[in-house]
Tab-separated table of C-alpha atoms in Angstrom:
chain	number	residue	atom	x	y	z
D	1	UNK	CA	5.284	19.161	45.471
D	2	UNK	CA	3.160	17.626	42.691
D	3	UNK	CA	5.417	14.556	42.710
D	4	UNK	CA	5.051	14.250	46.452
D	5	UNK	CA	1.236	14.531	46.188
D	6	UNK	CA	1.143	11.875	43.476
D	7	UNK	CA	3.422	9.552	45.439
D	8	UNK	CA	1.437	9.852	48.634
D	9	UNK	CA	-1.881	9.331	46.869
D	10	UNK	CA	-0.615	6.360	44.892
D	11	UNK	CA	0.755	4.840	48.093
D	12	UNK	CA	-2.824	4.277	49.181
D	13	UNK	CA	-3.818	2.729	45.857
D	14	UNK	CA	-3.276	-1.036	45.561
D	15	UNK	CA	-1.870	-2.520	42.354
D	16	UNK	CA	-4.137	-5.445	41.936
D	17	UNK	CA	-7.065	-3.533	40.341
D	18	UNK	CA	-4.918	-3.047	37.261
D	19	UNK	CA	-5.361	-6.685	36.394
D	20	UNK	CA	-9.162	-6.211	36.594
D	21	UNK	CA	-9.048	-3.050	34.526
D	22	UNK	CA	-6.665	-4.750	32.098
D	23	UNK	CA	-9.205	-7.458	31.352
D	24	UNK	CA	-11.833	-4.884	30.275
D	25	UNK	CA	-10.507	-3.837	26.866
D	26	UNK	CA	-9.986	-7.370	25.517
D	27	UNK	CA	-13.466	-8.504	26.801
D	28	UNK	CA	-15.019	-5.413	25.230
D	29	UNK	CA	-13.154	-5.993	21.983
D	30	UNK	CA	-14.266	-9.651	21.750
D	31	UNK	CA	-17.844	-8.678	22.572
D	32	UNK	CA	-17.822	-5.896	19.945
D	33	UNK	CA	-16.256	-8.190	17.421
D	34	UNK	CA	-18.980	-10.842	17.852
D	35	UNK	CA	-21.799	-8.293	17.785
D	36	UNK	CA	-20.624	-6.405	14.768
D	37	UNK	CA	-19.386	-3.302	16.575
D	38	UNK	CA	-15.873	-3.414	14.998
D	39	UNK	CA	-16.755	-2.553	11.431
D	40	UNK	CA	-16.556	-4.931	8.502
D	41	UNK	CA	-13.241	-6.453	9.263
D	42	UNK	CA	-13.477	-7.291	13.007
D	43	UNK	CA	-10.551	-9.742	12.966
D	44	UNK	CA	-8.022	-7.180	11.803
D	45	UNK	CA	-9.478	-4.645	14.158
D	46	UNK	CA	-9.190	-6.994	17.210
D	47	UNK	CA	-5.688	-8.066	16.143
D	48	UNK	CA	-4.471	-4.457	15.675
D	49	UNK	CA	-6.171	-3.154	18.829
D	50	UNK	CA	-4.608	-5.857	20.902
D	51	UNK	CA	-1.193	-5.241	19.349
D	52	UNK	CA	-1.516	-1.535	19.907
D	53	UNK	CA	-2.497	-1.971	23.568
D	54	UNK	CA	0.495	-4.242	24.011
D	55	UNK	CA	2.698	-1.500	22.611
D	56	UNK	CA	1.122	1.123	24.827
D	57	UNK	CA	1.575	-1.059	27.928
D	58	UNK	CA	5.199	-1.792	27.172
D	59	UNK	CA	5.813	1.913	26.709
D	60	UNK	CA	4.059	2.612	29.992
D	61	UNK	CA	6.285	-0.007	31.665
D	62	UNK	CA	9.416	1.656	30.219
D	63	UNK	CA	8.275	4.975	31.646
D	64	UNK	CA	8.365	3.783	35.232
D	65	UNK	CA	12.091	4.057	35.824
D	66	UNK	CA	12.714	7.364	34.102
D	67	UNK	CA	9.777	8.886	35.981
D	68	UNK	CA	11.216	7.830	39.302
D	69	UNK	CA	14.724	9.022	38.305
D	70	UNK	CA	13.839	12.406	36.809
D	71	UNK	CA	10.381	13.049	37.952
D	72	UNK	CA	10.592	11.645	41.501
D	73	UNK	CA	7.325	9.878	40.766
D	74	UNK	CA	7.292	6.301	42.145
D	75	UNK	CA	5.118	3.888	40.201
D	76	UNK	CA	7.322	0.903	40.953
D	77	UNK	CA	4.476	-1.190	42.394
D	78	UNK	CA	2.563	-0.840	39.164
D	79	UNK	CA	5.427	-2.020	36.992
D	80	UNK	CA	4.821	-5.806	37.489
D	81	UNK	CA	1.168	-5.681	36.635
D	82	UNK	CA	1.893	-3.504	33.592
D	83	UNK	CA	4.536	-5.992	32.473
D	84	UNK	CA	2.304	-8.996	33.018
D	85	UNK	CA	-0.601	-7.369	31.236
D	86	UNK	CA	1.683	-6.450	28.302
D	87	UNK	CA	2.419	-10.220	27.956
D	88	UNK	CA	-1.210	-11.174	28.024
D	89	UNK	CA	-2.236	-8.583	25.496
D	90	UNK	CA	0.533	-9.678	23.093
D	91	UNK	CA	-0.445	-13.331	23.678
D	92	UNK	CA	-4.007	-12.314	22.761
D	93	UNK	CA	-2.728	-10.527	19.711
D	94	UNK	CA	-0.829	-13.607	18.723
D	95	UNK	CA	-3.769	-15.927	19.404
D	96	UNK	CA	-6.141	-13.801	17.303
D	97	UNK	CA	-3.652	-13.866	14.478
D	98	UNK	CA	-3.202	-17.677	14.701
D	99	UNK	CA	-6.780	-18.720	15.230
D	100	UNK	CA	-8.943	-16.085	13.525
D	101	UNK	CA	-6.669	-14.490	10.907
D	102	UNK	CA	-4.128	-16.958	9.352
D	103	UNK	CA	-5.994	-20.106	10.541
D	104	UNK	CA	-3.961	-22.562	8.393
D	105	UNK	CA	-1.146	-24.188	10.484
D	106	UNK	CA	1.231	-24.688	7.487
D	107	UNK	CA	0.803	-21.011	6.584
D	108	UNK	CA	1.387	-19.922	10.176
D	109	UNK	CA	4.685	-21.815	10.164
D	110	UNK	CA	5.679	-20.395	6.790
D	111	UNK	CA	4.883	-16.893	7.898
D	112	UNK	CA	6.924	-17.186	11.049
D	113	UNK	CA	9.952	-18.430	9.161
D	114	UNK	CA	9.688	-16.510	5.965
D	115	UNK	CA	8.136	-13.117	6.898
D	116	UNK	CA	10.629	-10.976	8.764
D	117	UNK	CA	7.949	-8.837	10.508
D	118	UNK	CA	6.295	-11.996	11.755
D	119	UNK	CA	9.666	-13.434	12.774
D	120	UNK	CA	10.656	-10.422	14.860
D	121	UNK	CA	7.132	-10.184	16.303
D	122	UNK	CA	7.341	-13.862	17.388
D	123	UNK	CA	10.868	-13.110	18.665
D	124	UNK	CA	9.639	-10.355	20.839
D	125	UNK	CA	6.864	-12.579	22.253
D	126	UNK	CA	9.311	-15.388	22.976
D	127	UNK	CA	11.590	-12.949	24.789
D	128	UNK	CA	8.707	-12.028	27.098
D	129	UNK	CA	8.114	-15.614	28.189
D	130	UNK	CA	10.941	-15.725	30.663
D	131	UNK	CA	9.948	-12.261	31.891
D	132	UNK	CA	6.411	-13.175	32.729
D	133	UNK	CA	7.413	-16.516	34.245
D	134	UNK	CA	9.781	-14.690	36.630
D	135	UNK	CA	7.415	-11.751	37.454
D	136	UNK	CA	6.818	-12.909	41.022
D	137	UNK	CA	8.556	-12.425	44.324
D	138	UNK	CA	9.622	-16.038	44.591
D	139	UNK	CA	11.602	-15.735	41.353
D	140	UNK	CA	13.225	-12.457	42.476
D	141	UNK	CA	14.371	-14.161	45.687
D	142	UNK	CA	15.454	-17.319	43.843
D	143	UNK	CA	17.440	-15.515	41.148
D	144	UNK	CA	18.724	-12.724	43.339
D	145	UNK	CA	18.113	-9.101	42.547
D	146	UNK	CA	21.167	-8.596	40.251
D	147	UNK	CA	20.445	-11.596	38.142
D	148	UNK	CA	16.758	-10.918	37.970
D	149	UNK	CA	17.391	-7.335	36.867
D	150	UNK	CA	19.823	-8.489	34.213
D	151	UNK	CA	17.305	-10.958	32.844
D	152	UNK	CA	14.569	-8.339	32.809
D	153	UNK	CA	16.651	-6.166	30.507
D	154	UNK	CA	15.216	-8.351	27.820
D	155	UNK	CA	12.284	-6.028	28.077
D	156	UNK	CA	14.256	-3.378	26.097
D	157	UNK	CA	14.928	-5.757	23.223
D	158	UNK	CA	11.305	-7.027	23.193
D	159	UNK	CA	9.957	-3.533	23.141
D	160	UNK	CA	12.198	-2.437	20.252
D	161	UNK	CA	11.387	-5.601	18.287
D	162	UNK	CA	7.700	-4.872	18.911
D	163	UNK	CA	8.033	-1.330	17.506
D	164	UNK	CA	9.950	-2.619	14.421
D	165	UNK	CA	7.315	-5.318	13.944
D	166	UNK	CA	4.769	-2.509	13.502
D	167	UNK	CA	6.926	-0.392	11.206
D	168	UNK	CA	7.646	-3.398	9.068
D	169	UNK	CA	4.196	-4.730	8.682
D	170	UNK	CA	2.523	-1.647	7.287
D	171	UNK	CA	2.546	-0.729	3.587
D	172	UNK	CA	4.854	2.200	2.861
D	173	UNK	CA	6.500	4.442	5.436
D	174	UNK	CA	3.789	5.396	7.929
D	175	UNK	CA	4.265	7.857	10.605
D	176	UNK	CA	2.413	6.189	13.480
D	177	UNK	CA	4.571	3.067	13.871
D	178	UNK	CA	7.724	5.130	13.495
D	179	UNK	CA	6.662	7.448	16.342
D	180	UNK	CA	6.072	4.475	18.608
D	181	UNK	CA	9.458	2.935	17.775
D	182	UNK	CA	11.167	6.235	18.263
D	183	UNK	CA	9.578	6.626	21.711
D	184	UNK	CA	10.590	3.096	22.677
D	185	UNK	CA	14.131	3.589	21.493
D	186	UNK	CA	14.281	6.913	23.315
D	187	UNK	CA	13.012	5.381	26.542
D	188	UNK	CA	15.507	2.477	26.283
D	189	UNK	CA	18.359	4.962	25.536
D	190	UNK	CA	17.579	6.811	28.755
D	191	UNK	CA	18.862	3.749	30.652
D	192	UNK	CA	22.339	4.415	29.343
D	193	UNK	CA	22.590	7.874	30.758
D	194	UNK	CA	25.181	7.391	33.560
D	195	UNK	CA	24.041	8.085	37.076
D	196	UNK	CA	25.711	11.117	38.480
D	197	UNK	CA	28.063	10.150	41.348
D	198	UNK	CA	26.732	11.352	44.653
D	199	UNK	CA	28.854	14.241	45.913
D	200	UNK	CA	29.959	13.494	49.434
D	201	UNK	CA	28.740	16.133	51.793
D	202	UNK	CA	31.657	17.479	53.757
D	203	UNK	CA	31.106	17.227	57.347
Y	1	UNK	CA	-17.950	-3.252	-27.876
Y	2	UNK	CA	-20.007	-3.209	-24.742
Y	3	UNK	CA	-21.527	-6.494	-23.354
Y	4	UNK	CA	-18.478	-8.445	-24.513
Y	5	UNK	CA	-18.443	-10.144	-21.137
Y	6	UNK	CA	-21.423	-11.560	-19.386
Y	7	UNK	CA	-21.867	-11.750	-15.681
Y	8	UNK	CA	-22.164	-15.233	-14.521
Y	9	UNK	CA	-23.427	-13.641	-11.279
Y	10	UNK	CA	-26.676	-11.848	-11.459
Y	11	UNK	CA	-29.061	-10.238	-8.987
Y	12	UNK	CA	-30.291	-13.712	-8.199
Y	13	UNK	CA	-26.905	-14.297	-6.542
Y	14	UNK	CA	-27.188	-11.304	-4.249
Y	15	UNK	CA	-28.140	-12.339	-0.816
Y	16	UNK	CA	-31.627	-10.987	-0.086
Y	17	UNK	CA	-31.567	-8.321	2.553
Y	18	UNK	CA	-33.777	-10.365	4.851
Y	19	UNK	CA	-31.365	-13.314	4.758
Y	20	UNK	CA	-28.463	-11.028	5.534
Y	21	UNK	CA	-30.241	-9.282	8.279
Y	22	UNK	CA	-31.191	-12.544	9.910
Y	23	UNK	CA	-27.462	-13.587	9.595
Y	24	UNK	CA	-26.522	-10.436	11.430
Y	25	UNK	CA	-29.064	-11.291	14.098
Y	26	UNK	CA	-27.537	-14.659	14.472
Y	27	UNK	CA	-24.217	-12.972	15.006
Y	28	UNK	CA	-25.644	-10.329	17.318
Y	29	UNK	CA	-27.274	-12.981	19.352
Y	30	UNK	CA	-23.894	-14.599	19.728
Y	31	UNK	CA	-25.688	-17.940	19.043
Y	32	UNK	CA	-22.450	-19.882	19.211
Y	33	UNK	CA	-19.545	-20.541	16.952
Y	34	UNK	CA	-21.407	-23.144	14.869
Y	35	UNK	CA	-23.986	-20.643	13.742
Y	36	UNK	CA	-21.295	-18.165	12.915
Y	37	UNK	CA	-19.332	-20.652	11.010
Y	38	UNK	CA	-22.375	-21.409	8.889
Y	39	UNK	CA	-22.728	-17.689	8.229
Y	40	UNK	CA	-19.300	-17.503	6.654
Y	41	UNK	CA	-19.234	-16.711	2.952
Y	42	UNK	CA	-19.170	-19.564	0.519
Y	43	UNK	CA	-16.947	-19.356	-2.507
Y	44	UNK	CA	-16.758	-21.187	-5.833
Y	45	UNK	CA	-15.581	-20.479	-9.372
Y	46	UNK	CA	-19.025	-19.188	-10.367
Y	47	UNK	CA	-22.521	-18.774	-9.199
Y	48	UNK	CA	-22.656	-18.823	-5.431
Y	49	UNK	CA	-20.594	-15.730	-4.737
Y	50	UNK	CA	-22.226	-13.381	-2.313
Y	51	UNK	CA	-21.673	-9.679	-3.047
Y	52	UNK	CA	-20.712	-7.628	-0.038
Y	53	UNK	CA	-23.202	-5.181	1.266
Y	54	UNK	CA	-23.112	-1.552	0.236
Y	55	UNK	CA	-22.101	-0.679	3.725
Y	56	UNK	CA	-19.175	-2.998	3.736
Y	57	UNK	CA	-17.937	-1.827	0.367
Y	58	UNK	CA	-18.182	1.783	1.320
Y	59	UNK	CA	-16.802	1.587	4.909
Y	60	UNK	CA	-13.601	-0.343	4.310
Y	61	UNK	CA	-11.251	1.290	1.747
Y	62	UNK	CA	-7.694	1.849	0.925
Y	63	UNK	CA	-7.383	5.325	-0.563
Y	64	UNK	CA	-4.074	6.624	0.875
Y	65	UNK	CA	-4.692	10.177	-0.260
Y	66	UNK	CA	-7.322	10.254	2.542
Y	67	UNK	CA	-5.256	8.398	5.110
Y	68	UNK	CA	-3.856	4.972	5.684
Y	69	UNK	CA	-6.550	3.640	7.983
Y	70	UNK	CA	-9.388	1.588	6.450
Y	71	UNK	CA	-11.980	4.043	7.785
Y	72	UNK	CA	-10.093	7.122	6.931
Y	73	UNK	CA	-11.395	7.455	3.305
Y	74	UNK	CA	-14.982	7.132	4.524
Y	75	UNK	CA	-14.275	9.821	7.200
Y	76	UNK	CA	-12.293	12.189	4.965
Y	77	UNK	CA	-13.302	11.764	1.318
Y	78	UNK	CA	-16.578	13.574	1.779
Y	79	UNK	CA	-14.719	16.862	1.543
Y	80	UNK	CA	-13.689	16.133	-2.100
Y	81	UNK	CA	-15.828	17.844	-4.640
Y	82	UNK	CA	-16.331	15.838	-7.857
Y	83	UNK	CA	-18.453	18.391	-9.636
Y	84	UNK	CA	-17.150	19.652	-11.943
Y	85	UNK	CA	-14.623	16.926	-12.759
Y	86	UNK	CA	-12.258	17.059	-15.700
Y	87	UNK	CA	-10.216	14.336	-17.178
Y	88	UNK	CA	-7.244	14.984	-19.387
Y	89	UNK	CA	-6.753	12.511	-22.239
Y	90	UNK	CA	-3.331	12.827	-23.892
Y	91	UNK	CA	-0.505	10.988	-25.499
Y	92	UNK	CA	-0.847	8.868	-28.641
Y	93	UNK	CA	-4.512	9.479	-29.253
Y	94	UNK	CA	-6.712	10.981	-32.066
Y	95	UNK	CA	-8.725	13.207	-29.800
Y	96	UNK	CA	-6.681	14.529	-26.957
Y	97	UNK	CA	-8.067	17.127	-24.646
Y	98	UNK	CA	-9.624	18.034	-21.349
Y	99	UNK	CA	-12.951	16.295	-21.052
Y	100	UNK	CA	-15.669	17.056	-18.557
Y	101	UNK	CA	-16.723	13.813	-16.842
Y	102	UNK	CA	-20.169	13.864	-18.473
Y	103	UNK	CA	-18.682	14.450	-21.886
Y	104	UNK	CA	-16.251	11.597	-21.555
Y	105	UNK	CA	-18.772	9.019	-20.590
Y	106	UNK	CA	-21.466	10.245	-22.946
Y	107	UNK	CA	-22.715	7.498	-25.307
Y	108	UNK	CA	-20.920	4.681	-23.495
Y	109	UNK	CA	-23.008	1.713	-22.256
Y	110	UNK	CA	-23.079	1.395	-18.469
Y	111	UNK	CA	-23.278	-2.238	-17.465
Y	112	UNK	CA	-23.429	-3.976	-14.166
Y	113	UNK	CA	-20.448	-6.185	-13.449
Y	114	UNK	CA	-20.290	-8.336	-10.244
Y	115	UNK	CA	-16.488	-8.876	-9.707
Y	116	UNK	CA	-14.389	-10.444	-7.182
Y	117	UNK	CA	-12.055	-7.752	-5.622
Y	118	UNK	CA	-8.760	-9.060	-4.143
Y	119	UNK	CA	-6.558	-6.677	-2.189
Y	120	UNK	CA	-2.782	-7.263	-2.071
Y	121	UNK	CA	-3.157	-7.264	1.703
Y	122	UNK	CA	-4.980	-10.649	1.351
Y	123	UNK	CA	-8.544	-9.629	2.043
Y	124	UNK	CA	-11.281	-9.784	-0.519
Y	125	UNK	CA	-14.799	-8.625	-1.351
Y	126	UNK	CA	-17.319	-9.084	-4.088
Y	127	UNK	CA	-18.514	-5.834	-5.644
Y	128	UNK	CA	-21.419	-5.114	-7.963
Y	129	UNK	CA	-19.855	-2.281	-10.041
Y	130	UNK	CA	-21.615	-0.069	-12.673
Y	131	UNK	CA	-19.403	1.016	-15.441
Y	132	UNK	CA	-18.371	0.751	-19.043
Y	133	UNK	CA	-15.520	-1.067	-20.772
Y	134	UNK	CA	-12.280	0.886	-20.889
Y	135	UNK	CA	-11.998	-0.401	-24.495
Y	136	UNK	CA	-15.103	1.635	-25.450
Y	137	UNK	CA	-13.588	4.792	-24.015
Y	138	UNK	CA	-10.276	4.101	-25.823
Y	139	UNK	CA	-12.233	3.594	-29.035
Y	140	UNK	CA	-13.991	6.891	-28.456
Y	141	UNK	CA	-10.788	8.880	-28.045
Y	142	UNK	CA	-9.028	6.984	-30.845
Y	143	UNK	CA	-5.887	5.026	-29.903
Y	144	UNK	CA	-3.216	5.547	-32.565
Y	145	UNK	CA	-0.810	2.868	-33.655
Y	146	UNK	CA	2.316	3.077	-31.699
Y	147	UNK	CA	0.512	3.224	-28.279
Y	148	UNK	CA	1.428	0.190	-26.155
Y	149	UNK	CA	0.328	1.274	-22.652
Y	150	UNK	CA	-2.339	3.253	-20.866
Y	151	UNK	CA	-1.195	5.419	-17.942
Y	152	UNK	CA	-3.720	6.770	-15.291
Y	153	UNK	CA	-3.442	9.513	-12.685
Y	154	UNK	CA	-5.449	10.181	-9.568
Y	155	UNK	CA	-6.498	13.699	-8.491
Y	156	UNK	CA	-4.193	15.493	-5.996
Y	157	UNK	CA	-6.206	17.819	-3.767
Y	158	UNK	CA	-3.934	18.574	-0.825
Y	159	UNK	CA	-6.670	20.770	0.842
Y	160	UNK	CA	-8.938	17.819	1.316
Y	161	UNK	CA	-6.476	14.950	1.214
Y	162	UNK	CA	-4.662	14.538	4.547
Y	163	UNK	CA	-2.570	11.653	3.175
Y	164	UNK	CA	-1.185	13.876	0.402
Y	165	UNK	CA	-0.149	16.508	2.910
Y	166	UNK	CA	1.674	13.783	4.885
Y	167	UNK	CA	3.335	12.355	1.790
Y	168	UNK	CA	2.590	8.716	2.483
Y	169	UNK	CA	3.339	7.947	-1.191
Y	170	UNK	CA	4.818	9.929	-4.034
Y	171	UNK	CA	1.567	11.577	-5.153
Y	172	UNK	CA	-0.159	11.845	-7.665
Y	173	UNK	CA	-0.995	8.192	-7.479
Y	174	UNK	CA	-0.258	6.690	-10.906
Y	175	UNK	CA	-1.068	3.354	-12.478
Y	176	UNK	CA	-0.822	1.699	-15.794
Y	177	UNK	CA	-1.832	-1.211	-18.010
Y	178	UNK	CA	-0.483	-2.782	-21.121
Y	179	UNK	CA	-2.744	-1.846	-24.039
Y	180	UNK	CA	-4.116	-5.456	-24.432
Y	181	UNK	CA	-4.916	-5.529	-20.752
Y	182	UNK	CA	-6.688	-2.196	-21.111
Y	183	UNK	CA	-8.706	-3.419	-24.142
Y	184	UNK	CA	-9.750	-6.654	-22.336
Y	185	UNK	CA	-13.507	-7.006	-21.997
Y	186	UNK	CA	-13.202	-7.428	-18.225
Y	187	UNK	CA	-11.418	-4.103	-17.728
Y	188	UNK	CA	-13.940	-1.637	-16.440
Y	189	UNK	CA	-14.199	2.044	-15.893
Y	190	UNK	CA	-16.596	2.158	-12.973
Y	191	UNK	CA	-18.825	5.043	-12.135
Y	192	UNK	CA	-21.053	3.409	-9.551
Y	193	UNK	CA	-21.732	0.624	-7.080
Y	194	UNK	CA	-25.093	-1.056	-6.395
Y	195	UNK	CA	-26.653	1.258	-9.018
Y	196	UNK	CA	-25.647	4.366	-7.010
Y	197	UNK	CA	-23.033	6.921	-8.088
Y	198	UNK	CA	-19.534	5.987	-7.031
Y	199	UNK	CA	-19.002	7.119	-3.430
Y	200	UNK	CA	-15.996	9.379	-2.991
Y	201	UNK	CA	-14.133	6.872	-0.801
Y	202	UNK	CA	-14.433	4.287	-3.556
Y	203	UNK	CA	-12.876	6.635	-6.187
Y	204	UNK	CA	-15.620	9.038	-7.402
Y	205	UNK	CA	-16.530	9.959	-9.981
Y	206	UNK	CA	-14.670	7.376	-12.032
Y	207	UNK	CA	-12.132	4.658	-11.395
Y	208	UNK	CA	-10.591	1.679	-13.022
Y	209	UNK	CA	-11.480	-1.892	-12.090
Y	210	UNK	CA	-9.257	-4.646	-13.170
Y	211	UNK	CA	-10.650	-7.712	-11.405
Y	212	UNK	CA	-7.783	-10.146	-12.079
Y	213	UNK	CA	-5.199	-7.793	-10.553
Y	214	UNK	CA	-4.620	-6.744	-6.956
Y	215	UNK	CA	-6.835	-3.906	-5.945
Y	216	UNK	CA	-4.185	-1.161	-5.956
Y	217	UNK	CA	-4.033	-1.443	-9.771
Y	218	UNK	CA	-7.660	-0.263	-9.908
Y	219	UNK	CA	-6.829	3.425	-9.602
Y	220	UNK	CA	-9.401	5.729	-8.138
Y	221	UNK	CA	-10.745	9.230	-8.916
Y	222	UNK	CA	-8.959	9.459	-12.302
Y	223	UNK	CA	-8.061	12.905	-13.729
Y	224	UNK	CA	-5.742	11.819	-16.497
Y	225	UNK	CA	-5.453	9.003	-19.046
Y	226	UNK	CA	-2.366	8.903	-21.249
Y	227	UNK	CA	-1.616	6.581	-24.148
Y	228	UNK	CA	2.085	5.954	-24.271
Y	229	UNK	CA	4.584	3.655	-25.914
Y	230	UNK	CA	6.625	3.052	-22.759
Y	231	UNK	CA	5.703	1.096	-19.575
Y	232	UNK	CA	4.391	3.894	-17.355
Y	233	UNK	CA	5.594	4.205	-13.721
Y	234	UNK	CA	3.202	2.871	-11.108
Y	235	UNK	CA	2.964	4.210	-7.541
Y	236	UNK	CA	3.444	1.094	-5.492
Y	237	UNK	CA	6.169	-0.153	-7.765
Y	238	UNK	CA	7.959	3.242	-7.299
Y	239	UNK	CA	7.505	2.949	-3.514
Y	240	UNK	CA	8.851	-0.647	-3.279
Y	241	UNK	CA	9.795	-2.402	-6.519
Y	242	UNK	CA	10.646	-5.581	-4.707
Y	243	UNK	CA	7.149	-6.011	-3.302
Y	244	UNK	CA	4.960	-4.561	-6.085
Y	245	UNK	CA	5.439	-5.270	-9.742
Y	246	UNK	CA	4.003	-3.544	-12.789
Y	247	UNK	CA	1.621	-6.470	-13.573
Y	248	UNK	CA	0.447	-7.314	-10.002
Y	249	UNK	CA	-1.782	-10.093	-11.221
Y	250	UNK	CA	-3.528	-12.033	-8.469
Y	251	UNK	CA	-1.416	-15.154	-8.147
Y	252	UNK	CA	-1.600	-17.483	-5.117
Y	253	UNK	CA	1.780	-18.972	-6.088
Y	254	UNK	CA	3.730	-15.731	-6.046
Y	255	UNK	CA	3.899	-14.504	-2.505
Y	256	UNK	CA	4.302	-10.944	-1.403
Y	257	UNK	CA	7.744	-10.780	0.281
Y	258	UNK	CA	6.133	-10.111	3.595
Y	259	UNK	CA	3.091	-12.334	3.500
Y	260	UNK	CA	1.531	-15.220	1.668
Y	261	UNK	CA	-0.881	-14.668	-1.187
Y	262	UNK	CA	-2.125	-18.298	-1.176
Y	263	UNK	CA	-5.331	-17.495	0.643
Y	264	UNK	CA	-7.425	-14.518	1.602
Y	265	UNK	CA	-9.914	-13.390	4.308
Y	266	UNK	CA	-13.324	-12.582	2.833
Y	267	UNK	CA	-14.593	-9.331	4.332
Y	268	UNK	CA	-17.988	-9.391	6.001
Y	269	UNK	CA	-18.042	-12.904	7.361
Y	270	UNK	CA	-17.728	-11.835	11.033
Y	271	UNK	CA	-14.956	-12.804	13.351
Y	272	UNK	CA	-15.075	-16.577	12.642
Y	273	UNK	CA	-15.035	-16.271	8.856
Y	274	UNK	CA	-12.961	-18.981	7.227
Y	275	UNK	CA	-10.006	-18.003	5.062
Y	276	UNK	CA	-10.475	-19.134	1.521
Y	277	UNK	CA	-7.933	-20.160	-1.132
Y	278	UNK	CA	-6.920	-17.448	-3.529
Y	279	UNK	CA	-7.669	-18.256	-7.207
Y	280	UNK	CA	-5.246	-17.785	-10.062
Y	281	UNK	CA	-5.986	-14.389	-11.711
Y	282	UNK	CA	-8.527	-14.039	-8.900
Y	283	UNK	CA	-10.788	-16.639	-10.617
Y	284	UNK	CA	-10.561	-15.028	-14.138
Y	285	UNK	CA	-7.918	-17.375	-15.430
Y	286	UNK	CA	-9.978	-18.591	-18.302
Y	287	UNK	CA	-10.572	-15.093	-19.510
Y	288	UNK	CA	-7.104	-13.539	-19.074
Y	289	UNK	CA	-4.359	-16.172	-18.913
Y	290	UNK	CA	-3.710	-15.864	-22.560
Y	291	UNK	CA	-2.618	-12.311	-22.119
Y	292	UNK	CA	0.458	-13.584	-20.300
Y	293	UNK	CA	1.322	-16.599	-22.345
Y	294	UNK	CA	5.011	-17.347	-22.417
Y	295	UNK	CA	5.707	-14.892	-19.560
Y	296	UNK	CA	7.323	-15.997	-16.290
Y	297	UNK	CA	4.810	-14.779	-13.786
Y	298	UNK	CA	7.185	-15.159	-10.899
Y	299	UNK	CA	9.492	-12.644	-12.621
Y	300	UNK	CA	6.919	-10.405	-14.185
Y	301	UNK	CA	4.843	-10.217	-11.004
């Protein structure tokens, strides 16, 4: 009942406003950073907030399929905007790190190569590039649904690497990044639960 | 023994409030990147260092007993009561015992020391501390021959310390210094900042400040000081020996396994603050390098 109500309501809601909504937090963050609203270390705050939003978005994206399968709630049309926004948030996170945080090109390169948490973070970002490039109807047609779906399984790996990146970068064993990683691993693991064969209804 | 080290920074170096307010207004006005770059903090060996504001120093802290976020200590440490405060002095000393805070600091000369503060996480501040030399305290309690190290311990108050309840580290937080490091004139027991009593989030009522070492060596809210003949365990070393050594001297050439220590982000410069090179021994090389003569600092890190 509830699922039906949600589905019929959402059917009337277009997906495009998500892009507009998605632009609000980064714009607000940048404005707050410039005007002193993010505390005494605005660079880290912006960097961490963008990373965290990226993590939330990728988790939201991973929820779409299980919700449809077990909750009968259809959010399929929102999955593409969620995925594309994830990419742009992580790109922003990376850009803040490059330009405002580390700043020095030789140190950026050294960090990417020598610091495992940076390496896996970069890895996750690179994995998302083919995903964002093919997040359009033309690419789905061009690749064919099967191939496209296979390619987009990279999301699972990117999400897990993103979680590990967070676990790895903090000092000590902190609970928050481990919870996010556990949620991501759990959501990815759901994909391997075999679909029950439909029982043929005897005529 | 007090006054063995003279500040080369004085109140003349502190940015007048008016200048710093106008700098904030420049930022608030968003008057373009150029203006903001100019507002970035300068840095040199001496002289032109700009101490951070009281607000910056007291709003951005690592004090994992109160949580791992930088704002957690400010939010949570208010619940800690520092009166009365008792400090146990034990080990190889003439006058061991449980000292009330007032009793322990009685007769010691409180000085102002404007020190660079470099966190192992590669950010830095400049802090005007008030405190006395640890050497004076050690003289007061009488260090016996045979003592080679000083060990310190932070209060553990689970009722008011959410980080302790969560077990982020193996509490109590413990730290230690070699006796010659402890006796060095730069090594301070701080009881205040900007002439005000030490705020709880900064380690009230009394904390260590060792300006040539990474910030985590400067243990907060001390309840125990032990003179010992063995290298004492230290909290971050226990948590991850590969990443945090006993010495933990600021050294731009020895990187943390997960990040570079070659440069640092000065706190308080706004979003376009330029990274600055980290100095050997955090700029106190002249004063402290002799302590480590003949040691391989990449091994004894």
